[in-house]
Structures are given as structure tokens and as C-alpha cells.
mmCIF file of C-alpha atoms in Angstrom:
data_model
loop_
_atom_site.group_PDB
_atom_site.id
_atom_site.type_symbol
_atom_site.label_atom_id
_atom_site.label_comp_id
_atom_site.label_asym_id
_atom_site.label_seq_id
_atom_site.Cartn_x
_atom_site.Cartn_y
_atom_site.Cartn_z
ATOM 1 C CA UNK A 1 0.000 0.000 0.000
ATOM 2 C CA UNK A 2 1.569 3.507 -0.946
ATOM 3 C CA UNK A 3 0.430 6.937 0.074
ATOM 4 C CA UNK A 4 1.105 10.060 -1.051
ATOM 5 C CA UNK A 5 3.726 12.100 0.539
ATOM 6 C CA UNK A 6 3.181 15.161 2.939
ATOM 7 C CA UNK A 7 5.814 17.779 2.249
ATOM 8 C CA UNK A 8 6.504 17.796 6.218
ATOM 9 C CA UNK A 9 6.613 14.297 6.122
ATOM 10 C CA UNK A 10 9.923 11.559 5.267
ATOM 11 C CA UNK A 11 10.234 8.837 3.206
ATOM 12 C CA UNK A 12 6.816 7.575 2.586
ATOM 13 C CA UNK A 13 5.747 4.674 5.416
ATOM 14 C CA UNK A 14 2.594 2.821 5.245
ATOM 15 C CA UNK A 15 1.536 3.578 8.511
ATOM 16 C CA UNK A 16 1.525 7.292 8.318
ATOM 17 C CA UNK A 17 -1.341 9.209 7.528
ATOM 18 C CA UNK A 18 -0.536 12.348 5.213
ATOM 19 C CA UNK A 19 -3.406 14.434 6.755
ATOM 20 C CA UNK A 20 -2.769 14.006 10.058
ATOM 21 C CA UNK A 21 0.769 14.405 9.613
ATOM 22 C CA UNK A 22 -0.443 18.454 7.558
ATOM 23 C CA UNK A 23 -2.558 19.241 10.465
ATOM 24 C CA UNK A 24 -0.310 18.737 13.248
ATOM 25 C CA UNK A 25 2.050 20.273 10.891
ATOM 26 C CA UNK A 26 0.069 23.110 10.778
ATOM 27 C CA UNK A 27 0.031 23.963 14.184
ATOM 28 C CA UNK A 28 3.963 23.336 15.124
ATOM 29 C CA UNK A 29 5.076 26.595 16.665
ATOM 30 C CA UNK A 30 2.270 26.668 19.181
ATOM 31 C CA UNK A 31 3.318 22.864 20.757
ATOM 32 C CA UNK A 32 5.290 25.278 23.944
ATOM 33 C CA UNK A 33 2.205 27.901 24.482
ATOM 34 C CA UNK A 34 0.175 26.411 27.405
ATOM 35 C CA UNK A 35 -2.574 28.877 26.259
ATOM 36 C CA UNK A 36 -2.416 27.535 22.509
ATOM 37 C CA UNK A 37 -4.180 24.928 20.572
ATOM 38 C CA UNK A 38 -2.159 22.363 22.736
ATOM 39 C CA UNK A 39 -2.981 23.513 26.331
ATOM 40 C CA UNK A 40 -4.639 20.306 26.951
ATOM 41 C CA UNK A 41 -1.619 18.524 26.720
ATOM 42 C CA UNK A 42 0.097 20.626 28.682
ATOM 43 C CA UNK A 43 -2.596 19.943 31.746
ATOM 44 C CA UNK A 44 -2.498 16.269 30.804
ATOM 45 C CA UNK A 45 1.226 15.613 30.990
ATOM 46 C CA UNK A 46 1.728 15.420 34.321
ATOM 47 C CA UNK A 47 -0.253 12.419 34.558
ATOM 48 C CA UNK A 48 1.238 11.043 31.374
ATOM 49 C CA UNK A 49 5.150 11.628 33.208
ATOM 50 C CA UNK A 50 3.887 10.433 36.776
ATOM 51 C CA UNK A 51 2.560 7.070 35.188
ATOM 52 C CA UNK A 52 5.606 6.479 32.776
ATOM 53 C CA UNK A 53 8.096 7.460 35.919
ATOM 54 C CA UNK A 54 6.182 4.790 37.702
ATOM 55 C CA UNK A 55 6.033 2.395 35.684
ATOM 56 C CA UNK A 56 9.936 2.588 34.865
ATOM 57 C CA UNK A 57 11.023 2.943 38.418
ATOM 58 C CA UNK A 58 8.886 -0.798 38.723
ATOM 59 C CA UNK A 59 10.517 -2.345 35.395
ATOM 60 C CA UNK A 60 13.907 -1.308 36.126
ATOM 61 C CA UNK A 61 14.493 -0.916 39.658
ATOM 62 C CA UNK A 62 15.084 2.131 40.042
ATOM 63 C CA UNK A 63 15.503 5.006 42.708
ATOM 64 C CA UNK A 64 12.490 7.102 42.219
ATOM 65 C CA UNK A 65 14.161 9.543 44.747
ATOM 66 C CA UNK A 66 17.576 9.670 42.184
ATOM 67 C CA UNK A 67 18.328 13.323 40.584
ATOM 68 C CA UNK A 68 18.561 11.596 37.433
ATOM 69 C CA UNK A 69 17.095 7.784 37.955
ATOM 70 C CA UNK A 70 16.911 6.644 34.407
ATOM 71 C CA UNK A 71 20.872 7.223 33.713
ATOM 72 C CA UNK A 72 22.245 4.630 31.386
ATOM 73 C CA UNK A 73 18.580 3.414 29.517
ATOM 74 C CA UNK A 74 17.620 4.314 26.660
ATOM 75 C CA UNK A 75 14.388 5.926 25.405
ATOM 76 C CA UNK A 76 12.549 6.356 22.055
ATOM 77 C CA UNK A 77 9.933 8.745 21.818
ATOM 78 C CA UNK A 78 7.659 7.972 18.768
ATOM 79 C CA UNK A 79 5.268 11.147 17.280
ATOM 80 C CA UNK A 80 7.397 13.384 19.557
ATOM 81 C CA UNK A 81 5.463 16.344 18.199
ATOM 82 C CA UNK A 82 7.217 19.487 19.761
ATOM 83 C CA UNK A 83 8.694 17.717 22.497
ATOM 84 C CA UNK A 84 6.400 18.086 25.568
ATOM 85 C CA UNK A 85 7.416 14.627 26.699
ATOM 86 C CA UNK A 86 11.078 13.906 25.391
ATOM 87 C CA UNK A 87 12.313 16.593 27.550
ATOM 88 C CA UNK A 88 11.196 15.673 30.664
ATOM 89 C CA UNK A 89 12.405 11.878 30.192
ATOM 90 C CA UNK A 90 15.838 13.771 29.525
ATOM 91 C CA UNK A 91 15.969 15.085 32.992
ATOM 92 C CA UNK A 92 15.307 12.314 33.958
ATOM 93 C CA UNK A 93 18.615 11.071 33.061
ATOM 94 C CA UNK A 94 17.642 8.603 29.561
ATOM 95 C CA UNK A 95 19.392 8.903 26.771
ATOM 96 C CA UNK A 96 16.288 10.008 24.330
ATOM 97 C CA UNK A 97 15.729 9.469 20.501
ATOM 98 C CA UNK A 98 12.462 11.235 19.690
ATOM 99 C CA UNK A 99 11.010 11.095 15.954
ATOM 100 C CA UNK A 100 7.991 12.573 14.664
ATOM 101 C CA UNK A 101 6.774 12.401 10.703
ATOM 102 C CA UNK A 102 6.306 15.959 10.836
ATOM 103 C CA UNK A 103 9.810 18.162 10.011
ATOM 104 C CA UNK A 104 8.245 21.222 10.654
ATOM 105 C CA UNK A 105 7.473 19.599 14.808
ATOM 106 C CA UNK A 106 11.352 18.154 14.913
ATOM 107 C CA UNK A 107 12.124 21.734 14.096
ATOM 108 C CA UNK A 108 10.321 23.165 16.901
ATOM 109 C CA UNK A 109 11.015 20.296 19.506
ATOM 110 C CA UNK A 110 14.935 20.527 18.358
ATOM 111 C CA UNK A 111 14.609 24.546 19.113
ATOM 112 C CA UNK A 112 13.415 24.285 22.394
ATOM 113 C CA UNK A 113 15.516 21.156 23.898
ATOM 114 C CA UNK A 114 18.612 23.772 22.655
ATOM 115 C CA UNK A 115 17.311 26.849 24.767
ATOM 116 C CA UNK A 116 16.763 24.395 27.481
ATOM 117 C CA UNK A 117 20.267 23.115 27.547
ATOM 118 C CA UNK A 118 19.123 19.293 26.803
ATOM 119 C CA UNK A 119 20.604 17.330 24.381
ATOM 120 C CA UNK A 120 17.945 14.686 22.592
ATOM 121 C CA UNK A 121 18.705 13.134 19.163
ATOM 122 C CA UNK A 122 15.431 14.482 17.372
ATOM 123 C CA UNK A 123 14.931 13.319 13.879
ATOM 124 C CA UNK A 124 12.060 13.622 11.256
ATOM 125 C CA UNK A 125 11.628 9.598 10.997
ATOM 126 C CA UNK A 126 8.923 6.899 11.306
ATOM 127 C CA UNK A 127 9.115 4.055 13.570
ATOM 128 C CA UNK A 128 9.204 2.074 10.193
ATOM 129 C CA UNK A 129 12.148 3.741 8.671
ATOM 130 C CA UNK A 130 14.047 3.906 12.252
ATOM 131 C CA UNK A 131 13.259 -0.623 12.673
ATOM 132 C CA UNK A 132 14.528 -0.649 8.942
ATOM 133 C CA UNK A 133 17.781 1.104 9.841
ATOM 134 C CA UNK A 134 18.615 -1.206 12.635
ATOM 135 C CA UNK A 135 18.425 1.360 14.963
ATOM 136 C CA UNK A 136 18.234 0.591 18.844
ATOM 137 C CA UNK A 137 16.940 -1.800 19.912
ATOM 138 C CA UNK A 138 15.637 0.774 22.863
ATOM 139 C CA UNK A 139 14.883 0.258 26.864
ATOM 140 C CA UNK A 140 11.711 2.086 26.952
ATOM 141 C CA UNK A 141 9.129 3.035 23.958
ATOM 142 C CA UNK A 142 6.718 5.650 24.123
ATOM 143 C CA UNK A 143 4.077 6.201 21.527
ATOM 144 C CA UNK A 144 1.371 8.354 23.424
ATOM 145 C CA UNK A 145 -1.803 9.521 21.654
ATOM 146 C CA UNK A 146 -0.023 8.704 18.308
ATOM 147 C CA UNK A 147 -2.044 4.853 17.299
ATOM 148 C CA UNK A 148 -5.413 6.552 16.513
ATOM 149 C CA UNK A 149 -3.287 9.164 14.082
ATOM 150 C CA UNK A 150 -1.752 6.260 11.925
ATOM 151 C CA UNK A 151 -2.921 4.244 8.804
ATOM 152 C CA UNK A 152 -2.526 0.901 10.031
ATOM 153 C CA UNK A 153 -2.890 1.081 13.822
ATOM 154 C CA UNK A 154 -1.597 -3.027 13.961
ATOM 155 C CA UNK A 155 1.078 -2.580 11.778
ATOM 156 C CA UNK A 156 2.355 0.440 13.873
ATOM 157 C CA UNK A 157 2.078 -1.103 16.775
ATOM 158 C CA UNK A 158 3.803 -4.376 16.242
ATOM 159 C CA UNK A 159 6.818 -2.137 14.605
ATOM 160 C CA UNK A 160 7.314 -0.224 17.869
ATOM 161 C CA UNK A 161 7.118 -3.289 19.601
ATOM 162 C CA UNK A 162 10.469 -4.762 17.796
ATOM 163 C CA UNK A 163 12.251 -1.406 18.567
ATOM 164 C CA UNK A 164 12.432 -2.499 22.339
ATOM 165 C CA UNK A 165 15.026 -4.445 23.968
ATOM 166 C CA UNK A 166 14.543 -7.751 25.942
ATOM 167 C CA UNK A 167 13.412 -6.958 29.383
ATOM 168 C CA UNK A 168 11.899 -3.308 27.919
ATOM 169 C CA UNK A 169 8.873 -1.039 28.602
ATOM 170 C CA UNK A 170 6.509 0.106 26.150
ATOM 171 C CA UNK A 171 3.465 2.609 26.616
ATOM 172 C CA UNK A 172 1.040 2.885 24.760
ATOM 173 C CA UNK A 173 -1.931 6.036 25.389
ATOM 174 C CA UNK A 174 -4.944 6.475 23.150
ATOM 175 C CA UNK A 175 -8.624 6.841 23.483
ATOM 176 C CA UNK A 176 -11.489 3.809 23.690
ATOM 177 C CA UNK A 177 -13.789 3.550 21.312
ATOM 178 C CA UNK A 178 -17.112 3.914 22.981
ATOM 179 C CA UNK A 179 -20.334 5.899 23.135
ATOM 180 C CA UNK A 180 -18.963 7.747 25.855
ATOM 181 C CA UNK A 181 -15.631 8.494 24.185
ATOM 182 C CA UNK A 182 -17.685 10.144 20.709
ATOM 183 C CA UNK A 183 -19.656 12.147 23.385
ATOM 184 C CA UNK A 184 -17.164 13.563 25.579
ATOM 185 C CA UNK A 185 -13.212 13.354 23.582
ATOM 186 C CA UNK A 186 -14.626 14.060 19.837
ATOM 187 C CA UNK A 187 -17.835 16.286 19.965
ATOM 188 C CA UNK A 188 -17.328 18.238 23.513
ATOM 189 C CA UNK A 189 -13.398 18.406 23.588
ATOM 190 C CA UNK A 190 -13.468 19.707 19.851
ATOM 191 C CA UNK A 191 -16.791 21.313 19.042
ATOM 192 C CA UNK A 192 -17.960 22.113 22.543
ATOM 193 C CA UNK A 193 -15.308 22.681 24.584
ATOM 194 C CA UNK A 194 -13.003 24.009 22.062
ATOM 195 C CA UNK A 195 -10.045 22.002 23.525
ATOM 196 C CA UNK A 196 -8.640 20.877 20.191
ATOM 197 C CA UNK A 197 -9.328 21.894 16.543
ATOM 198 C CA UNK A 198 -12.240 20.520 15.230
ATOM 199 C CA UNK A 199 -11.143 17.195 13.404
ATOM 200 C CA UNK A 200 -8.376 16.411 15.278
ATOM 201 C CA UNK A 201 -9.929 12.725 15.667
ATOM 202 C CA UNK A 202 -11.382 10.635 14.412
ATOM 203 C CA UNK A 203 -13.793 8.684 16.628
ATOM 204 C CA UNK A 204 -13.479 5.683 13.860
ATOM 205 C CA UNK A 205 -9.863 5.526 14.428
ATOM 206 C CA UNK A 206 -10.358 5.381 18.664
ATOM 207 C CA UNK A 207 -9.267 1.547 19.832
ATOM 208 C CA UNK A 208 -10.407 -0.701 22.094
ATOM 209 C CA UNK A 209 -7.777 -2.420 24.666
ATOM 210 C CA UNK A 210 -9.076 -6.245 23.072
ATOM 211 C CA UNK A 211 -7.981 -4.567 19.545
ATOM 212 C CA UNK A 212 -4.321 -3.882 20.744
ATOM 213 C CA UNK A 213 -3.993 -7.290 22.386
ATOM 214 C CA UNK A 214 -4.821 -8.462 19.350
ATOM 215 C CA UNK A 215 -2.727 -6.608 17.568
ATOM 216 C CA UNK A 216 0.312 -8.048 19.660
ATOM 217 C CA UNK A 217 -0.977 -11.259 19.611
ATOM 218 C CA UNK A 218 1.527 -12.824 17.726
ATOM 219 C CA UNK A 219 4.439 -11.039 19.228
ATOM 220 C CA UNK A 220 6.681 -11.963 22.034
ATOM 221 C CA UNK A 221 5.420 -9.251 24.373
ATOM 222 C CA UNK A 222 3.516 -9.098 27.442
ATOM 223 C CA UNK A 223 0.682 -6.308 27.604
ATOM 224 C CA UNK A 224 -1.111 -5.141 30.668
ATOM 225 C CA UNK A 225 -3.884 -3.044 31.223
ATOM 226 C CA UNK A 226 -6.230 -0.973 30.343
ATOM 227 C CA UNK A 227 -5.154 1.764 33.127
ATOM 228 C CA UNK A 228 -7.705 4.468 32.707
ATOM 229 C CA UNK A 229 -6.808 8.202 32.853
ATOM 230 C CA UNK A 230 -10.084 10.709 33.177
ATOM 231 C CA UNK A 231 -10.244 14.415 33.843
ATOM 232 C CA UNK A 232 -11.805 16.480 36.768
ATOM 233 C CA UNK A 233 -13.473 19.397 35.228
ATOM 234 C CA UNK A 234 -13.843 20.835 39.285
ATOM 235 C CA UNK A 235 -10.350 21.053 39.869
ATOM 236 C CA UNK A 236 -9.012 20.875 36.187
ATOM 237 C CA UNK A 237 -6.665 17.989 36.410
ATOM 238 C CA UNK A 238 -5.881 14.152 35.198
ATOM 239 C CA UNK A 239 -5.760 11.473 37.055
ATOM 240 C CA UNK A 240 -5.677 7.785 37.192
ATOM 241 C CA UNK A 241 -8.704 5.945 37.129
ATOM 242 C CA UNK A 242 -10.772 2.642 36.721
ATOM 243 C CA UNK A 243 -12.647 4.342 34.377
ATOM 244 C CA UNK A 244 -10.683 3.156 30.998
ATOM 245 C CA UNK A 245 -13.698 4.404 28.949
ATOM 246 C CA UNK A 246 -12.634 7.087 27.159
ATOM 247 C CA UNK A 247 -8.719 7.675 27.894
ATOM 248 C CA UNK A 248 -6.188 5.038 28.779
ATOM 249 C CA UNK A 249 -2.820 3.444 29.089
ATOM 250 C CA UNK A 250 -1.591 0.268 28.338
ATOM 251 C CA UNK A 251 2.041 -1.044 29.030
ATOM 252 C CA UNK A 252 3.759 -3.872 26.806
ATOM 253 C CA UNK A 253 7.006 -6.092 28.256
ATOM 254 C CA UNK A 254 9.352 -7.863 26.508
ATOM 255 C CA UNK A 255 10.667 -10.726 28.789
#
């Protein structure tokens, strides 16, 4: 299956979707203005860092008290988009590689590590192009609210499973999809709420937990969850929850 190339986007990779890739593209200067189209992330990433920190500290033993706990692993960062993630693993102490298929994100992302002093190996890649290079294999893999963006959600998924190491941590974030999830993270977070820009998602595209088991069915990974994530609209933050109906996490292991 081919696809037509974005001009932000790399080598053409099946699992990419061109007009998601223009969209986000679109919006690439505004990923550090917690006011701008992506101020939900920024109020949603400290849950996303306090579950991935937690989860790591488990898999690998770590001090969660260290100044930099993660020294020595390594950690790829798939759909980086301006970086709102990738630097905070880097203080952490990992080494980070962070792609996106955007050019005009890596830009930004690459931009702000420098002012910040951090050094991350940004690149405009796929996970596709990075597995076909040889590169890592890599200690931890992110790829957070990215699945529901891509062509071929089981192709994706199974590729950034064979960029981790024996004995790694993936995570995996996207939404469900359910009644609930059309009704509150596609019609009131874009046309209601005003969160995102209008056609952001695709509710079609939303996954059930049972669809990315299935996915990795074949592979020789471990995946647990769902481990839901839903928002307070009283105090205006994220937390964890039982409630994996609309947003959640799931974590892969290779033994």
C-alpha cells in the first residue's frame, strides 16, 4: 500500500497518515504555548510523566528519589510532536531518541531542547524507517496519543514493539472507542469545549484495549492493562482511574 507524501513528512511509510501528519504540521510553533491549541496537553502531561516514571522505576528498579534515575537506559519517543514529553524523560537522566513524521514539529522540539540546555537526538523519521535502519533496539518506547493518528494502527504497533530491547517497557496512550468516548473526547473536547481543533480525531480511528492485544498477539510481548486516565473538570486535572472508557494506558514487556 503507498500513500502520497506530505511535504513535512519523510520517506513515505505505510503507517503514516498524510493528513494528520499536515494538520499537526500546521500547528507546530504553538506545541510550547500552554494557552495555545495544545494547552490540553500541557494539563495532561503530568499524569502522562507520573505514570511512565512509575512504571519505569517498577521495570527497572530504580531510585524514584535519584536526581537523574533513568541514567544509562535508553528511550525512544515515537510522534514526539514538539517535544512536551522527550524533555522531561531527559531530565530524567535517559538517553532520548524522539522522531515525529512531521519536520516542521522536529524543528520546533529541536529549538526548544537547545534553549533548554538538553541534548535529545530528534529526527524527522517513522518508527518504520528507524526498525529498517537497525536502529536501537531501545529500553523504553513511548508512543502516546499517536495509534489513533496512523494508517494501520496493527502494523504500527507491532513495529514499535520490535524497537524495544529484551526486558523493555513500552506505553502505549490512546482513546477507547465507545459511546462515551464520541460524546465527551470528539464532539465536547473539539466542538464544545473548544479544547482541540475541530477534526483532530477521528472517533473511527479510537481503539479498544481487546484490539491492541490483538494486535500483539503474535508477538513476544507481554501487555497489561487498560489503566484508565479521566479528567476532573472541578479542579481541572488528570488522574488515574478505573474508568478506561474514554482515555487510557496500556504497558507492553518484553521478557
Amino acid at each position: 500500500m503507498t500513500q502520497a507524501a506530505s511535504p513535512d513528512a519523510p520517506a513515505p511509510s505505510w503507517s503514516i497518515d498524510p493528513a494528520d501528519v499536515a494538520r499537526f504540521s500546521a500547528i507546530a510553533a504553538e506545541w510550547w504555548d500552554p494557552r495555545g491549541k495544545f494547552a490540553p496537553l500541557h494539563v495532561f502531561n503530568p499524569c502522562r510523566l507520573a505514570f511512565i516514571r512509575e512504571q519505569a522505576v517498577a521495570r527497572f528498579e530504580r531510585d524514584p528519589n535519584g536526581r537523574a534515575p533513568f541514567e544509562g537506559l535508553t528511550l525512544l519517543d515515537i510522534g514526539c510532536g514538539g517535544g512536551l514529553l522527550s524533555e522531561p524523560m531527559a531530565r530524567l537522566g535517559f538517553a532520548v531518541t524522539a522522531i515525529d513524521a512531521s519536520e516542521r514539529n522536529i524543528k520546533t522540539a529541536a529549538t526548544h531542547a537547545s534553549e533548554q540546555g538538553l541534548e535529545i537526538a530528534y529526527r524527522p523519521a517513522t518508527a518504520e524507517q528507524l526498525l529498517a535502519e537497525g536502529a536501537g533496539p531501545f529500553d523504553v518506547v513511548l508512543t502516546m496519543e499517536v495509534i489513533e493518528h496512523v494508517a494501520d494502527p496493527g502494523e504500527f504497533l507491532r513495529t514499535c514493539s520490535r524497537l524495544l530491547k529484551p526486558g523493555g517497557l513500552m506505553i502505549v496512550a490512546t482513546l477507547n472507542r465507545t459511546l462515551k468516548a464520541l460524546a465527551l473526547a470528539k464532539i465536547g473536547a473539539e466542538y464544545v469545549l473548544r479544547w482541540v481543533p475541530p477534526g483532530t480525531h477521528d472517533w473511527k480511528q479510537f481503539l479498544k484495549p481487546d484490539e491492541l492485544r490483538a494486535f500483539l498477539a503474535g508477538e513476544p510481548v507481554q501487555m497489561q492493562g487498560p489503566f484508565g486516565v479521566t479528567y476532573n473538570p472541578l479542579t481541572g486535572r488528570w488522574s488515574r482511574s478505573s474508568d478506561s472508557d474514554i482515555n487510557y494506558m496500556m504497558t507492553v514487556t518484553k521478557a
